[in-house]
PDB file of C-alpha atoms in Angstrom:
ATOM      1  CA  MET J 473      32.903  39.110  -4.922  1.00 70.00           C
ATOM      2  CA  ASP J 474      33.512  36.298  -2.424  1.00 73.00           C
ATOM      3  CA  LYS J 475      37.302  35.953  -2.678  1.00 79.00           C
ATOM      4  CA  HIS J 476      37.671  32.972  -0.382  1.00 82.00           C
ATOM      5  CA  ALA J 477      34.820  30.960  -1.889  1.00 80.00           C
ATOM      6  CA  LEU J 478      36.110  31.791  -5.364  1.00 81.00           C
ATOM      7  CA  ALA J 479      39.607  30.635  -4.420  1.00 83.00           C
ATOM      8  CA  ALA J 480      38.331  27.353  -2.985  1.00 83.00           C
ATOM      9  CA  PHE J 481      36.181  26.686  -6.044  1.00 81.00           C
ATOM     10  CA  LEU J 482      39.025  27.337  -8.482  1.00 84.00           C
ATOM     11  CA  ARG J 483      41.426  25.153  -6.534  1.00 83.00           C
ATOM     12  CA  ASN J 484      38.921  22.303  -6.336  1.00 81.00           C
ATOM     13  CA  ARG J 485      38.114  22.399 -10.035  1.00 82.00           C
ATOM     14  CA  ARG J 486      41.792  22.644 -11.024  1.00 82.00           C
ATOM     15  CA  GLU J 487      42.591  19.535  -9.008  1.00 83.00           C
ATOM     16  CA  GLN J 488      39.804  17.600 -10.773  1.00 80.00           C
ATOM     17  CA  ILE J 489      41.163  18.163 -14.307  1.00 79.00           C
ATOM     18  CA  ARG J 490      43.687  15.615 -15.571  1.00 76.00           C
ATOM     19  CA  PRO J 491      46.444  16.950 -17.851  1.00 76.00           C
ATOM     20  CA  GLU J 492      45.421  14.535 -20.596  1.00 67.00           C
ATOM     21  CA  ASP J 493      41.888  15.987 -20.501  1.00 68.00           C
ATOM     22  CA  VAL J 494      43.261  19.232 -21.910  1.00 68.00           C
ATOM     23  CA  GLY J 495      45.920  17.760 -24.187  1.00 67.00           C
ATOM     24  CA  LEU J 496      48.889  18.144 -21.821  1.00 70.00           C
ATOM     25  CA  PRO J 497      51.421  15.414 -20.999  1.00 65.00           C
ATOM     26  CA  ARG J 498      51.296  14.054 -17.450  1.00 65.00           C
ATOM     27  CA  GLY J 499      55.067  13.715 -17.120  1.00 62.00           C
ATOM     28  CA  PRO J 500      56.965  11.571 -14.600  1.00 62.00           C
ATOM     29  CA  ARG J 501      57.537  14.282 -11.972  1.00 67.00           C
ATOM     30  CA  ARG J 502      54.016  15.594 -11.595  1.00 65.00           C
ATOM     31  CA  ARG J 503      53.073  15.686  -7.907  1.00 68.00           C
ATOM     32  CA  THR J 504      50.233  18.211  -8.079  1.00 67.00           C
ATOM     33  CA  PRO J 505      46.768  16.600  -8.361  1.00 71.00           C
ATOM     34  CA  GLY J 506      45.157  17.781 -11.540  1.00 78.00           C
ATOM     35  CA  LEU J 507      46.619  20.770 -13.363  1.00 80.00           C
ATOM     36  CA  ARG J 508      49.281  23.167 -12.181  1.00 80.00           C
ATOM     37  CA  ARG J 509      48.346  26.823 -11.726  1.00 84.00           C
ATOM     38  CA  GLU J 510      50.618  27.896 -14.550  1.00 83.00           C
ATOM     39  CA  GLU J 511      48.915  25.396 -16.856  1.00 82.00           C
ATOM     40  CA  VAL J 512      45.478  26.812 -16.078  1.00 81.00           C
ATOM     41  CA  ALA J 513      46.808  30.314 -16.651  1.00 84.00           C
ATOM     42  CA  GLN J 514      48.292  29.288 -19.992  1.00 83.00           C
ATOM     43  CA  LEU J 515      45.045  27.661 -21.113  1.00 83.00           C
ATOM     44  CA  ALA J 516      43.041  30.694 -19.955  1.00 83.00           C
ATOM     45  CA  HIS J 517      45.444  33.138 -21.691  1.00 88.00           C
ATOM     46  CA  ILE J 518      46.130  35.104 -18.510  1.00 87.00           C
ATOM     47  CA  SER J 519      49.267  35.581 -16.405  1.00 87.00           C
ATOM     48  CA  THR J 520      50.232  32.947 -13.860  1.00 87.00           C
ATOM     49  CA  ASP J 521      50.483  35.652 -11.198  1.00 85.00           C
ATOM     50  CA  HIS J 522      46.914  36.822 -11.874  1.00 86.00           C
ATOM     51  CA  TYR J 523      45.511  33.304 -11.633  1.00 83.00           C
ATOM     52  CA  SER J 524      47.598  32.420  -8.562  1.00 85.00           C
ATOM     53  CA  ARG J 525      46.348  35.493  -6.725  1.00 85.00           C
ATOM     54  CA  LEU J 526      42.732  34.465  -7.424  1.00 84.00           C
ATOM     55  CA  GLU J 527      43.399  31.014  -5.930  1.00 78.00           C
ATOM     56  CA  GLN J 528      45.042  32.629  -2.915  1.00 81.00           C
ATOM     57  CA  ALA J 529      42.075  34.981  -2.345  1.00 82.00           C
ATOM     58  CA  ARG J 530      44.370  37.956  -2.981  1.00 83.00           C
ATOM     59  CA  GLY J 531      43.352  38.800  -6.541  1.00 74.00           C
ATOM     60  CA  ARG J 532      41.618  41.865  -7.856  1.00 78.00           C
ATOM     61  CA  HIS J 533      38.150  41.619  -9.371  1.00 81.00           C
ATOM     62  CA  PRO J 534      38.504  39.469 -12.527  1.00 83.00           C
ATOM     63  CA  SER J 535      37.011  40.724 -15.775  1.00 82.00           C
ATOM     64  CA  ARG J 536      34.361  38.807 -17.720  1.00 80.00           C
ATOM     65  CA  GLN J 537      37.006  37.934 -20.297  1.00 82.00           C
ATOM     66  CA  VAL J 538      39.241  36.434 -17.607  1.00 84.00           C
ATOM     67  CA  LEU J 539      36.333  34.449 -16.156  1.00 84.00           C
ATOM     68  CA  GLN J 540      35.421  33.124 -19.586  1.00 85.00           C
ATOM     69  CA  GLY J 541      39.019  32.062 -20.161  1.00 86.00           C
ATOM     70  CA  ILE J 542      39.179  30.275 -16.814  1.00 85.00           C
ATOM     71  CA  SER J 543      35.844  28.573 -17.541  1.00 85.00           C
ATOM     72  CA  ARG J 544      37.208  27.160 -20.769  1.00 84.00           C
ATOM     73  CA  ALA J 545      40.519  26.136 -19.174  1.00 84.00           C
ATOM     74  CA  LEU J 546      38.801  24.246 -16.345  1.00 83.00           C
ATOM     75  CA  ARG J 547      36.192  22.687 -18.652  1.00 83.00           C
ATOM     76  CA  LEU J 548      33.362  24.047 -16.533  1.00 82.00           C
ATOM     77  CA  SER J 549      29.783  23.053 -17.255  1.00 74.00           C
ATOM     78  CA  ASP J 550      27.256  25.846 -17.774  1.00 67.00           C
ATOM     79  CA  GLN J 551      26.088  25.388 -14.185  1.00 64.00           C
ATOM     80  CA  GLU J 552      29.651  25.578 -12.859  1.00 77.00           C
ATOM     81  CA  ARG J 553      30.371  28.601 -15.035  1.00 77.00           C
ATOM     82  CA  ALA J 554      27.278  30.340 -13.655  1.00 73.00           C
ATOM     83  CA  HIS J 555      28.544  29.625 -10.123  1.00 74.00           C
ATOM     84  CA  LEU J 556      31.991  30.978 -10.997  1.00 80.00           C
ATOM     85  CA  PHE J 557      30.521  34.226 -12.304  1.00 80.00           C
ATOM     86  CA  SER J 558      28.308  34.517  -9.234  1.00 75.00           C
ATOM     87  CA  LEU J 559      31.264  34.074  -6.874  1.00 79.00           C
ATOM     88  CA  ALA J 560      33.109  36.762  -8.813  1.00 82.00           C
ATOM     89  CA  GLY J 561      30.140  39.131  -8.529  1.00 78.00           C
ATOM     90  CA  GLU J 562      29.244  38.998 -12.212  1.00 71.00           C
ATOM     91  CA  LEU J 563      26.078  38.137 -14.110  1.00 62.00           C
ATOM     92  CA  GLU J 564      26.022  34.599 -15.497  1.00 56.00           C
ATOM     93  CA  HIS J 565      25.289  35.677 -19.101  1.00 55.00           C
ATOM     94  CA  ASP J 566      26.022  38.601 -21.315  1.00 56.00           C
ATOM     95  CA  ARG J 567      22.731  40.499 -21.458  1.00 56.00           C
ATOM     96  CA  ASP J 568      23.242  41.194 -25.148  1.00 55.00           C
ATOM     97  CA  ARG J 569      23.889  37.585 -26.180  1.00 66.00           C
ATOM     98  CA  LEU J 570      22.077  34.289 -26.262  1.00 69.00           C
ATOM     99  CA  PRO J 571      23.593  31.206 -24.626  1.00 67.00           C
ATOM    100  CA  SER J 572      25.769  28.804 -26.546  1.00 72.00           C
ATOM    101  CA  ARG J 573      23.843  26.474 -28.843  1.00 81.00           C
ATOM    102  CA  GLU J 574      26.437  23.776 -28.491  1.00 84.00           C
ATOM    103  CA  VAL J 575      24.832  20.514 -27.426  1.00 88.00           C
ATOM    104  CA  ALA J 576      26.579  18.511 -24.723  1.00 85.00           C
ATOM    105  CA  PRO J 577      28.000  15.150 -25.874  1.00 86.00           C
ATOM    106  CA  SER J 578      25.883  13.353 -23.266  1.00 87.00           C
ATOM    107  CA  THR J 579      22.723  14.897 -24.716  1.00 90.00           C
ATOM    108  CA  THR J 580      23.764  13.927 -28.240  1.00 91.00           C
ATOM    109  CA  ALA J 581      24.382  10.371 -27.056  1.00 91.00           C
ATOM    110  CA  LEU J 582      20.907  10.301 -25.499  1.00 91.00           C
ATOM    111  CA  LEU J 583      19.297  11.273 -28.802  1.00 92.00           C
ATOM    112  CA  GLU J 584      21.166   8.525 -30.591  1.00 90.00           C
ATOM    113  CA  ARG J 585      19.916   5.911 -28.125  1.00 92.00           C
ATOM    114  CA  LEU J 586      16.250   6.861 -28.537  1.00 91.00           C
ATOM    115  CA  ALA J 587      15.660   4.789 -31.645  1.00 87.00           C
ATOM    116  CA  ASP J 588      11.886   4.485 -31.088  1.00 88.00           C
ATOM    117  CA  THR J 589      11.332   8.052 -29.882  1.00 92.00           C
ATOM    118  CA  PRO J 590      11.386  11.248 -31.947  1.00 93.00           C
ATOM    119  CA  ALA J 591      13.535  13.663 -29.941  1.00 94.00           C
ATOM    120  CA  LEU J 592      14.582  17.289 -30.388  1.00 93.00           C
ATOM    121  CA  VAL J 593      16.837  19.671 -28.489  1.00 94.00           C
ATOM    122  CA  VAL J 594      15.635  23.286 -28.514  1.00 91.00           C
ATOM    123  CA  ASP J 595      16.866  26.421 -26.810  1.00 87.00           C
ATOM    124  CA  ASN J 596      14.719  29.074 -25.132  1.00 81.00           C
ATOM    125  CA  THR J 597      14.142  30.847 -28.447  1.00 85.00           C
ATOM    126  CA  CYS J 598      12.608  27.582 -29.761  1.00 86.00           C
ATOM    127  CA  GLN J 599      15.541  27.064 -32.108  1.00 90.00           C
ATOM    128  CA  ILE J 600      15.977  23.380 -32.966  1.00 93.00           C
ATOM    129  CA  ILE J 601      19.664  22.672 -32.398  1.00 93.00           C
ATOM    130  CA  ALA J 602      19.750  18.865 -32.453  1.00 94.00           C
ATOM    131  CA  TRP J 603      17.474  16.007 -33.434  1.00 94.00           C
ATOM    132  CA  ASN J 604      17.498  12.283 -34.057  1.00 93.00           C
ATOM    133  CA  PRO J 605      16.546  10.505 -37.324  1.00 91.00           C
ATOM    134  CA  LEU J 606      13.013   9.671 -36.179  1.00 91.00           C
ATOM    135  CA  ALA J 607      12.332  13.331 -35.362  1.00 91.00           C
ATOM    136  CA  ALA J 608      13.460  14.257 -38.878  1.00 90.00           C
ATOM    137  CA  ALA J 609      11.081  11.627 -40.274  1.00 89.00           C
ATOM    138  CA  LEU J 610       8.176  12.921 -38.158  1.00 88.00           C
ATOM    139  CA  PHE J 611       8.728  16.636 -38.759  1.00 87.00           C
ATOM    140  CA  GLU J 612      11.054  17.313 -41.678  1.00 85.00           C
ATOM    141  CA  ASP J 613      14.676  16.837 -42.665  1.00 86.00           C
ATOM    142  CA  PHE J 614      16.145  19.691 -40.625  1.00 88.00           C
ATOM    143  CA  SER J 615      19.561  19.203 -42.198  1.00 87.00           C
ATOM    144  CA  ALA J 616      18.040  20.244 -45.545  1.00 86.00           C
ATOM    145  CA  VAL J 617      16.864  23.676 -44.339  1.00 84.00           C
ATOM    146  CA  ARG J 618      18.710  26.784 -43.242  1.00 86.00           C
ATOM    147  CA  ALA J 619      19.512  27.118 -39.549  1.00 84.00           C
ATOM    148  CA  SER J 620      17.229  30.165 -39.260  1.00 80.00           C
ATOM    149  CA  ASP J 621      14.331  28.088 -40.601  1.00 84.00           C
ATOM    150  CA  ARG J 622      14.772  25.517 -37.823  1.00 89.00           C
ATOM    151  CA  ASN J 623      13.102  27.856 -35.363  1.00 89.00           C
ATOM    152  CA  ILE J 624       9.773  26.350 -34.305  1.00 87.00           C
ATOM    153  CA  LEU J 625       8.125  29.754 -33.923  1.00 89.00           C
ATOM    154  CA  ARG J 626       9.191  30.911 -37.382  1.00 89.00           C
ATOM    155  CA  ARG J 627       8.102  27.595 -38.867  1.00 85.00           C
ATOM    156  CA  ILE J 628       4.642  27.685 -37.299  1.00 84.00           C
ATOM    157  CA  PHE J 629       3.774  31.388 -37.402  1.00 86.00           C
ATOM    158  CA  LEU J 630       5.526  32.495 -40.591  1.00 84.00           C
ATOM    159  CA  ARG J 631       5.202  29.499 -42.932  1.00 72.00           C
ATOM    160  CA  THR J 632       4.261  30.602 -46.457  1.00 50.00           C
ATOM    161  CA  ASP J 633       4.013  27.351 -48.432  1.00 49.00           C
ATOM    162  CA  GLY J 634       0.272  27.116 -47.854  1.00 45.00           C
ATOM    163  CA  ASP J 635       0.034  23.354 -47.434  1.00 48.00           C
ATOM    164  CA  GLY J 636      -1.654  23.278 -44.041  1.00 49.00           C
ATOM    165  CA  ASP J 637      -0.460  23.277 -40.457  1.00 60.00           C
ATOM    166  CA  ALA J 638       3.288  23.390 -39.945  1.00 65.00           C
ATOM    167  CA  PHE J 639       4.827  19.990 -39.213  1.00 69.00           C
ATOM    168  CA  GLY J 640       1.372  18.437 -39.560  1.00 68.00           C
ATOM    169  CA  ILE J 641       0.533  19.636 -36.026  1.00 73.00           C
ATOM    170  CA  THR J 642      -3.187  19.834 -35.260  1.00 66.00           C
ATOM    171  CA  ASP J 643      -4.852  21.305 -32.155  1.00 66.00           C
ATOM    172  CA  ARG J 644      -1.736  23.352 -31.591  1.00 69.00           C
ATOM    173  CA  GLY J 645      -2.962  25.852 -28.985  1.00 71.00           C
ATOM    174  CA  ARG J 646      -1.173  24.484 -25.907  1.00 74.00           C
ATOM    175  CA  LEU J 647       2.034  23.878 -27.851  1.00 75.00           C
ATOM    176  CA  LEU J 648       2.078  27.454 -29.130  1.00 79.00           C
ATOM    177  CA  THR J 649       1.396  28.874 -25.675  1.00 81.00           C
ATOM    178  CA  SER J 650       4.340  26.923 -24.255  1.00 81.00           C
ATOM    179  CA  ALA J 651       6.631  27.929 -27.124  1.00 83.00           C
ATOM    180  CA  VAL J 652       5.778  31.624 -26.775  1.00 86.00           C
ATOM    181  CA  SER J 653       6.220  31.337 -22.999  1.00 85.00           C
ATOM    182  CA  TYR J 654       9.749  30.003 -23.449  1.00 82.00           C
ATOM    183  CA  LEU J 655      10.485  32.996 -25.672  1.00 86.00           C
ATOM    184  CA  ARG J 656       9.075  35.328 -23.028  1.00 85.00           C
ATOM    185  CA  VAL J 657      11.358  33.767 -20.395  1.00 80.00           C
ATOM    186  CA  ALA J 658      14.343  34.252 -22.721  1.00 83.00           C
ATOM    187  CA  THR J 659      13.654  38.006 -22.880  1.00 82.00           C
ATOM    188  CA  THR J 660      14.139  38.265 -19.116  1.00 74.00           C
ATOM    189  CA  GLN J 661      17.406  36.298 -19.290  1.00 75.00           C
ATOM    190  CA  TYR J 662      18.865  38.146 -22.281  1.00 79.00           C
ATOM    191  CA  PRO J 663      17.077  41.512 -22.371  1.00 77.00           C
ATOM    192  CA  ASP J 664      19.652  43.212 -24.595  1.00 79.00           C
ATOM    193  CA  SER J 665      20.039  40.439 -27.197  1.00 84.00           C
ATOM    194  CA  ALA J 666      19.790  41.887 -30.698  1.00 86.00           C
ATOM    195  CA  GLU J 667      19.025  38.435 -32.117  1.00 87.00           C
ATOM    196  CA  LEU J 668      16.121  37.984 -29.714  1.00 89.00           C
ATOM    197  CA  ARG J 669      14.701  41.441 -30.420  1.00 90.00           C
ATOM    198  CA  SER J 670      14.934  40.798 -34.158  1.00 92.00           C
ATOM    199  CA  LEU J 671      13.108  37.459 -33.856  1.00 92.00           C
ATOM    200  CA  ILE J 672      10.276  38.960 -31.823  1.00 93.00           C
ATOM    201  CA  ALA J 673       9.914  41.919 -34.223  1.00 94.00           C
ATOM    202  CA  GLU J 674       9.807  39.529 -37.183  1.00 93.00           C
ATOM    203  CA  LEU J 675       7.093  37.401 -35.552  1.00 94.00           C
ATOM    204  CA  LEU J 676       5.038  40.424 -34.503  1.00 94.00           C
ATOM    205  CA  ALA J 677       5.172  41.874 -37.999  1.00 93.00           C
ATOM    206  CA  GLY J 678       4.388  38.596 -39.748  1.00 91.00           C
ATOM    207  CA  SER J 679       1.729  36.956 -37.602  1.00 90.00           C
ATOM    208  CA  THR J 680      -1.371  38.395 -35.931  1.00 91.00           C
ATOM    209  CA  GLU J 681      -1.743  35.057 -34.087  1.00 88.00           C
ATOM    210  CA  PHE J 682       1.698  35.472 -32.528  1.00 91.00           C
ATOM    211  CA  ALA J 683       0.994  39.124 -31.729  1.00 92.00           C
ATOM    212  CA  GLN J 684      -2.176  38.163 -29.850  1.00 90.00           C
ATOM    213  CA  LEU J 685      -0.361  35.521 -27.812  1.00 88.00           C
ATOM    214  CA  TRP J 686       2.615  37.795 -27.157  1.00 89.00           C
ATOM    215  CA  ASN J 687       0.523  40.772 -26.099  1.00 85.00           C
ATOM    216  CA  SER J 688      -1.630  38.601 -23.817  1.00 82.00           C
ATOM    217  CA  GLN J 689       1.342  38.304 -21.410  1.00 74.00           C
ATOM    218  CA  GLN J 690       0.273  34.695 -20.801  1.00 74.00           C
ATOM    219  CA  LEU J 691       2.985  32.514 -19.277  1.00 75.00           C
ATOM    220  CA  GLN J 692       2.180  28.801 -19.276  1.00 77.00           C
ATOM    221  CA  ILE J 693       4.639  26.007 -20.042  1.00 75.00           C
ATOM    222  CA  ASP J 694       3.312  22.466 -20.336  1.00 71.00           C
ATOM    223  CA  HIS J 695       6.011  19.899 -19.692  1.00 77.00           C
ATOM    224  CA  HIS J 696       3.703  17.015 -20.533  1.00 80.00           C
ATOM    225  CA  ALA J 697       0.743  16.838 -22.920  1.00 77.00           C
ATOM    226  CA  LYS J 698      -0.621  15.012 -25.943  1.00 83.00           C
ATOM    227  CA  GLN J 699      -0.088  16.207 -29.495  1.00 80.00           C
ATOM    228  CA  VAL J 700      -1.730  15.011 -32.692  1.00 83.00           C
ATOM    229  CA  PHE J 701       0.186  15.007 -35.965  1.00 83.00           C
ATOM    230  CA  HIS J 702      -1.076  14.356 -39.452  1.00 83.00           C
ATOM    231  CA  HIS J 703       1.848  12.891 -41.342  1.00 82.00           C
ATOM    232  CA  PRO J 704       1.674  12.907 -45.173  1.00 80.00           C
ATOM    233  CA  GLN J 705       2.813   9.282 -45.419  1.00 81.00           C
ATOM    234  CA  VAL J 706       1.413   7.479 -42.366  1.00 81.00           C
ATOM    235  CA  GLY J 707      -1.567   9.624 -41.419  1.00 82.00           C
ATOM    236  CA  ARG J 708      -2.741  10.511 -37.919  1.00 86.00           C
ATOM    237  CA  ILE J 709      -0.319   9.981 -35.013  1.00 87.00           C
ATOM    238  CA  GLU J 710      -1.255  10.903 -31.450  1.00 88.00           C
ATOM    239  CA  LEU J 711       1.826  11.142 -29.262  1.00 89.00           C
ATOM    240  CA  ASP J 712       2.679  12.124 -25.710  1.00 89.00           C
ATOM    241  CA  PHE J 713       5.296  14.817 -25.512  1.00 86.00           C
ATOM    242  CA  ASP J 714       7.510  15.553 -22.543  1.00 89.00           C
ATOM    243  CA  ILE J 715       9.884  18.474 -22.113  1.00 88.00           C
ATOM    244  CA  LEU J 716      13.000  17.791 -20.051  1.00 89.00           C
ATOM    245  CA  SER J 717      15.268  20.680 -19.086  1.00 85.00           C
ATOM    246  CA  VAL J 718      19.019  20.225 -19.475  1.00 83.00           C
ATOM    247  CA  PRO J 719      20.154  21.266 -15.982  1.00 69.00           C
ATOM    248  CA  ASP J 720      23.266  23.251 -16.862  1.00 67.00           C
ATOM    249  CA  ARG J 721      22.085  24.828 -20.141  1.00 76.00           C
ATOM    250  CA  ASP J 722      19.176  26.944 -21.406  1.00 79.00           C
ATOM    251  CA  GLN J 723      18.068  23.966 -23.490  1.00 87.00           C
ATOM    252  CA  GLN J 724      15.222  21.467 -23.438  1.00 89.00           C
ATOM    253  CA  VAL J 725      14.963  17.913 -24.746  1.00 93.00           C
ATOM    254  CA  VAL J 726      11.518  17.316 -26.263  1.00 92.00           C
ATOM    255  CA  LEU J 727      10.455  13.664 -26.457  1.00 94.00           C
ATOM    256  CA  PHE J 728       7.490  12.274 -28.400  1.00 92.00           C
ATOM    257  CA  THR J 729       6.417   8.811 -27.249  1.00 92.00           C
ATOM    258  CA  ALA J 730       3.700   6.244 -27.947  1.00 90.00           C
ATOM    259  CA  GLU J 731       2.428   3.266 -25.989  1.00 90.00           C
ATOM    260  CA  PRO J 732       4.092   0.075 -27.318  1.00 89.00           C
ATOM    261  CA  GLY J 733       1.635  -1.878 -29.453  1.00 88.00           C
ATOM    262  CA  SER J 734      -0.600   1.119 -30.146  1.00 91.00           C
ATOM    263  CA  SER J 735      -1.382   2.352 -33.635  1.00 90.00           C
ATOM    264  CA  ALA J 736       0.768   5.423 -32.972  1.00 88.00           C
ATOM    265  CA  TYR J 737       3.689   3.194 -32.019  1.00 90.00           C
ATOM    266  CA  GLN J 738       3.224   1.141 -35.190  1.00 91.00           C
ATOM    267  CA  ASN J 739       3.212   4.350 -37.232  1.00 88.00           C
ATOM    268  CA  LEU J 740       6.477   5.400 -35.597  1.00 88.00           C
ATOM    269  CA  GLN J 741       7.973   2.030 -36.532  1.00 90.00           C
ATOM    270  CA  LEU J 742       6.853   2.628 -40.114  1.00 88.00           C
ATOM    271  CA  LEU J 743       8.482   6.073 -40.023  1.00 85.00           C
ATOM    272  CA  LYS J 744      11.763   4.444 -38.967  1.00 85.00           C
ATOM    273  CA  VAL J 745      11.671   2.494 -42.230  1.00 84.00           C
ATOM    274  CA  ILE J 746      10.526   5.409 -44.382  1.00 78.00           C
ATOM    275  CA  GLY J 747      12.915   7.939 -42.868  1.00 70.00           C
ATOM    276  CA  THR J 748      12.932  11.165 -44.836  1.00 54.00           C
ATOM    277  CA  GLN J 749      13.071   9.538 -48.263  1.00 55.00           C
ATOM    278  CA  LEU J 750       9.378   9.982 -49.031  1.00 45.00           C
ATOM    279  CA  MET J 751       8.948  13.426 -47.587  1.00 44.00           C
ATOM    280  CA  ASP J 752       7.504  16.023 -49.941  1.00 44.00           C
ATOM    281  CA  VAL J 753      10.875  17.440 -50.943  1.00 41.00           C
ATOM    282  CA  PRO J 754      11.927  17.889 -54.578  1.00 40.00           C
ATOM    283  CA  ALA J 755      14.340  15.198 -55.719  1.00 34.00           C
TER     284      ALA J 755
END
């Protein structure tokens, strides 16, 4: 635990938070930049004395619960929270949990702006946690399926409807290798996660293809490649896909793009019109 660095970090972050950012009135007599110490303590559900001692580099080692409360009170990003835990001599994540699947507002806004680009947000377990309308038109209407069925690995390896490749994906080898590699990385970050162990056991039991990839110990993540889809309404679409990591979260934004004027681009424009209304889903 680096008491002095921790104290400086807390003080700096406290001074950057405006009272109105956390629903507090500014008041006419406020002279302290940002929040007062007692306000942070109140928001973090700890005593003012405990918080003040941390800022003065005189505090005892804070518990994980205290650190989590302070993180919420100071509106820390995932990257800032990781730094806070490191300064306090703690691991960034609970080993028995997965990270939050909450998508940052800025990432949601990005998806909304990508009108001509199918875009997904996935976590390291390949769980789809956000998408834009064009992605729903290309893949499927994710809002119409259970959250557990939005996992790419479950969808590809464990599909049982027998109507061909999942999501219309053809030549899927590199995509599957990357997806399984992300899952392998997640096991090193969250080795005691019951949810992660359950997912891997389910995939191993239900798919010999997954078992072969998993047991190969291969680790290869392609951040850029081409992927061919066969869509039931518009036919063959060859798209570039790029994987962009969200810096302060264990999440990736997956973008599928086509050269303007190409047949793939024209098919995407057609999908914008079709949406999900003609997908093979019972009325």
